[in-house]
XYZ file of N, CA and C in Angstrom:
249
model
N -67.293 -67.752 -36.662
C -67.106 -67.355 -35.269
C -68.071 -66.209 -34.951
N -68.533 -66.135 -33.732
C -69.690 -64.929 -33.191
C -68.613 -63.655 -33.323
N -69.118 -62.889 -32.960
C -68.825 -61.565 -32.540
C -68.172 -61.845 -30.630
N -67.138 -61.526 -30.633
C -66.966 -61.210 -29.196
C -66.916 -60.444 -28.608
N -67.593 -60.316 -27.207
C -68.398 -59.159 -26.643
C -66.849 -58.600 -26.455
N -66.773 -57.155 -26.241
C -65.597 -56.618 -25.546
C -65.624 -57.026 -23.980
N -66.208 -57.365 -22.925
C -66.114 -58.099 -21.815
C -65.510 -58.896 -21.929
N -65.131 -59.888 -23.063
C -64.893 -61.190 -22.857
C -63.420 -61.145 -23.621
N -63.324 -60.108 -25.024
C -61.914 -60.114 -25.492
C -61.150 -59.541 -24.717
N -61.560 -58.540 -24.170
C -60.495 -57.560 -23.083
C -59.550 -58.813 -22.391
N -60.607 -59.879 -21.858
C -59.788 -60.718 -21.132
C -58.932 -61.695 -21.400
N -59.376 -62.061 -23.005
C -58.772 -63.585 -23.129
C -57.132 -63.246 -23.778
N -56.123 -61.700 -23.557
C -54.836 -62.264 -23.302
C -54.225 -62.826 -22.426
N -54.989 -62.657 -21.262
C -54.560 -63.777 -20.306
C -54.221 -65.155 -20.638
N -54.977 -66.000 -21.997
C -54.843 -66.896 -22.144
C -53.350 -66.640 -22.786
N -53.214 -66.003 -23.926
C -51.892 -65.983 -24.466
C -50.765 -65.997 -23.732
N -50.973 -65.970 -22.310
C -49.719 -66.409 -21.745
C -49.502 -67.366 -20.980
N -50.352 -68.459 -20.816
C -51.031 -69.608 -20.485
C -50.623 -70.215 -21.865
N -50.599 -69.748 -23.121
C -50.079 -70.640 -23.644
C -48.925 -70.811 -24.292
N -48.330 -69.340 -23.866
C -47.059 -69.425 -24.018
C -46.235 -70.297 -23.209
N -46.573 -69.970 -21.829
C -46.267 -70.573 -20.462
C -46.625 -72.099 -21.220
N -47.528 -72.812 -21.152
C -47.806 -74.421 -20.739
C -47.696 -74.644 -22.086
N -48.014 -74.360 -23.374
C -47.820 -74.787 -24.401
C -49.554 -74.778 -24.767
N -50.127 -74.913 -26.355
C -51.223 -74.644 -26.619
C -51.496 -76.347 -26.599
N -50.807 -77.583 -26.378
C -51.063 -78.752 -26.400
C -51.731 -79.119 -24.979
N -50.983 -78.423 -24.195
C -51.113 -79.061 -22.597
C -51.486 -77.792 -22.014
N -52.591 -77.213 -22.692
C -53.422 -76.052 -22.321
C -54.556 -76.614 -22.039
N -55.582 -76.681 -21.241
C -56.996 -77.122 -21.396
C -57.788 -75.388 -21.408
N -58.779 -76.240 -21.616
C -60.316 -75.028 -21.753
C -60.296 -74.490 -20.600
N -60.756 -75.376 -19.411
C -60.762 -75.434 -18.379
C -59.319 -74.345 -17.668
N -58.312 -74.821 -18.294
C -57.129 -73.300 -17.839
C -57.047 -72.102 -18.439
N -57.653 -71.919 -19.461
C -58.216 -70.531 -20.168
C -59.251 -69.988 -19.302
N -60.308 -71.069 -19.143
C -61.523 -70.170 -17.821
C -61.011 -69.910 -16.693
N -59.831 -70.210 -16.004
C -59.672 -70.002 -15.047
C -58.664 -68.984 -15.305
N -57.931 -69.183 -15.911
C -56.838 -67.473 -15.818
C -57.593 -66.262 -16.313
N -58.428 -66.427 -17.263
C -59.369 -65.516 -17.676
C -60.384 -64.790 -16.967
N -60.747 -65.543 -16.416
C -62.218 -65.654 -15.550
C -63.378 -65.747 -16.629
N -63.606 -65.967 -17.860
C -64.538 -66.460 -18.369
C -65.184 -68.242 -18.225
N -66.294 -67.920 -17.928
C -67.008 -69.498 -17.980
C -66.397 -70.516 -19.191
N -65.871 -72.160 -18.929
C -65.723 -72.573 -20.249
C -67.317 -72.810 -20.514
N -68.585 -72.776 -19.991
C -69.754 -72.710 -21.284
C -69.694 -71.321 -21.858
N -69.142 -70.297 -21.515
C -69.052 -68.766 -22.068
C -68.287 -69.179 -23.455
N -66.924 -70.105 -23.328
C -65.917 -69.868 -24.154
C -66.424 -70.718 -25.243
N -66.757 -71.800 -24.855
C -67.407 -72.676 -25.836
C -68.367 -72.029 -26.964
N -68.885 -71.354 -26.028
C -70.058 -70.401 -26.978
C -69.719 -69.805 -27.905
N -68.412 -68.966 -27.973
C -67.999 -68.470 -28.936
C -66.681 -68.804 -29.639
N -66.021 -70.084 -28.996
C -64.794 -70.757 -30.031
C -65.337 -71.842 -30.119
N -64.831 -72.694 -30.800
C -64.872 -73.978 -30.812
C -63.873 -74.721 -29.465
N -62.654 -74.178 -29.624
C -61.993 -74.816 -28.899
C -60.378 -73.765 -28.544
N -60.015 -74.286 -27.761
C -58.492 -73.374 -27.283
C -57.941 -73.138 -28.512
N -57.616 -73.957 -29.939
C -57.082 -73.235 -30.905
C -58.151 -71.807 -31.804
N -59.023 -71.893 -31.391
C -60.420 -70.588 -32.135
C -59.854 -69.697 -31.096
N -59.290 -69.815 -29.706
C -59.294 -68.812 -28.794
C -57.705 -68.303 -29.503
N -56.724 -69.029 -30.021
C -55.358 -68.798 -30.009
C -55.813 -68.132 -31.466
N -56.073 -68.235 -32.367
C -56.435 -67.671 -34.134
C -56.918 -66.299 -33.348
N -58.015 -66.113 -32.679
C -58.752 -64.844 -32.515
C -57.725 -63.955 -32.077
N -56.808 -64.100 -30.910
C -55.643 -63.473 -30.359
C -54.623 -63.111 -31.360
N -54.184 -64.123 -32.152
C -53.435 -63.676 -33.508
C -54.269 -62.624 -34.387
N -55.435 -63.028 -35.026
C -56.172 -62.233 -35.494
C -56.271 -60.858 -34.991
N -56.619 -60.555 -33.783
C -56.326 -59.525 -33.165
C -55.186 -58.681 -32.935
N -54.414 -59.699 -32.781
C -52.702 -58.898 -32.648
C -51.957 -58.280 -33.992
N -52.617 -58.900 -35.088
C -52.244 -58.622 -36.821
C -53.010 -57.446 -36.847
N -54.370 -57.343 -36.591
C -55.123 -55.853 -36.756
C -54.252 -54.774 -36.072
N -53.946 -55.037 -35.375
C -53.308 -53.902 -34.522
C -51.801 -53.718 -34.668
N -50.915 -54.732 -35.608
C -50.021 -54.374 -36.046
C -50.358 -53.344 -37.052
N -51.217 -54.049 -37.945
C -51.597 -53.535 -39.745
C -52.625 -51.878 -39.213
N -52.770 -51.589 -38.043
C -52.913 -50.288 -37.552
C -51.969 -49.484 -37.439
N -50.880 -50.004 -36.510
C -49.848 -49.279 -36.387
C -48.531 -48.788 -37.622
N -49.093 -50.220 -38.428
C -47.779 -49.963 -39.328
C -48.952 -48.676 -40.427
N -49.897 -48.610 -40.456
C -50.660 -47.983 -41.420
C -50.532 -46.203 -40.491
N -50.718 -46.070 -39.389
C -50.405 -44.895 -38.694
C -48.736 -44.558 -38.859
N -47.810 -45.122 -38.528
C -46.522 -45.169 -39.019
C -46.664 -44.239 -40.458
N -47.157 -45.419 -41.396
C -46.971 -45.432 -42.360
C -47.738 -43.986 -43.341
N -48.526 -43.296 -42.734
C -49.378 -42.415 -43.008
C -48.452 -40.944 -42.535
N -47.873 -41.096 -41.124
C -47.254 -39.870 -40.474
C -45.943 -39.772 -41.528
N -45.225 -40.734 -41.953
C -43.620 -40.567 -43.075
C -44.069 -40.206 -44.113
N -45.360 -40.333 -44.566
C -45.376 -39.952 -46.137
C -46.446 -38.680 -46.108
N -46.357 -37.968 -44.763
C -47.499 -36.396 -44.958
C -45.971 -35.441 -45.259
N -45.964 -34.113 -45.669
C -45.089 -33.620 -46.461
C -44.519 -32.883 -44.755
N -43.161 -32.643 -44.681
C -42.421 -32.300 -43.604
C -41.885 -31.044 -44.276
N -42.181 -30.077 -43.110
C -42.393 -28.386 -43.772
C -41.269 -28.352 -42.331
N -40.289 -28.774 -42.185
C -39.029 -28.295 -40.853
C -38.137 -28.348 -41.935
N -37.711 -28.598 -43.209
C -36.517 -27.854 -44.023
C -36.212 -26.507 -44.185
């Protein structure tokens, strides 16, 4: 997969609820470019297809768990000097 510009990821949670909403079966390309506002020759360019767009969104949403749980996880184990 390319690199995706930040122009173009900023936008595509829009799709994630397009496919929550309609289902990722009875999703087209064509309804990702339009809730998005990205071109489908834009999207094409850098997925293969509506499931490369749904992996990248997961992919993305796991980084930013495995951030938070690592910030979490960093602030409980610095030493607490309020005893």
């Amino acid at each position: 997969m390319r690199k995706i510009p930040r122009q173009i990821s900023d936008r595509l949670p829009a799709a994630a609820d397009l496919f929550a909403e309609k289902g990722l079966n009875d999703s087209k390309i064509e309804d990702v470019a339009a809730v998005t506002g990205v071109p489908k020759a834009t999207l094409y360019y850098y997925f293969a297809g509506k499931e490369d767009i749904l992996a990248f969104l997961l992919e993305d949403l796991l980084k930013d768990i495995s951030e938070a749980v690592t910030t979490i996880g960093g602030a409980s184990m610095s030493p607490d000097h309020s005893h």
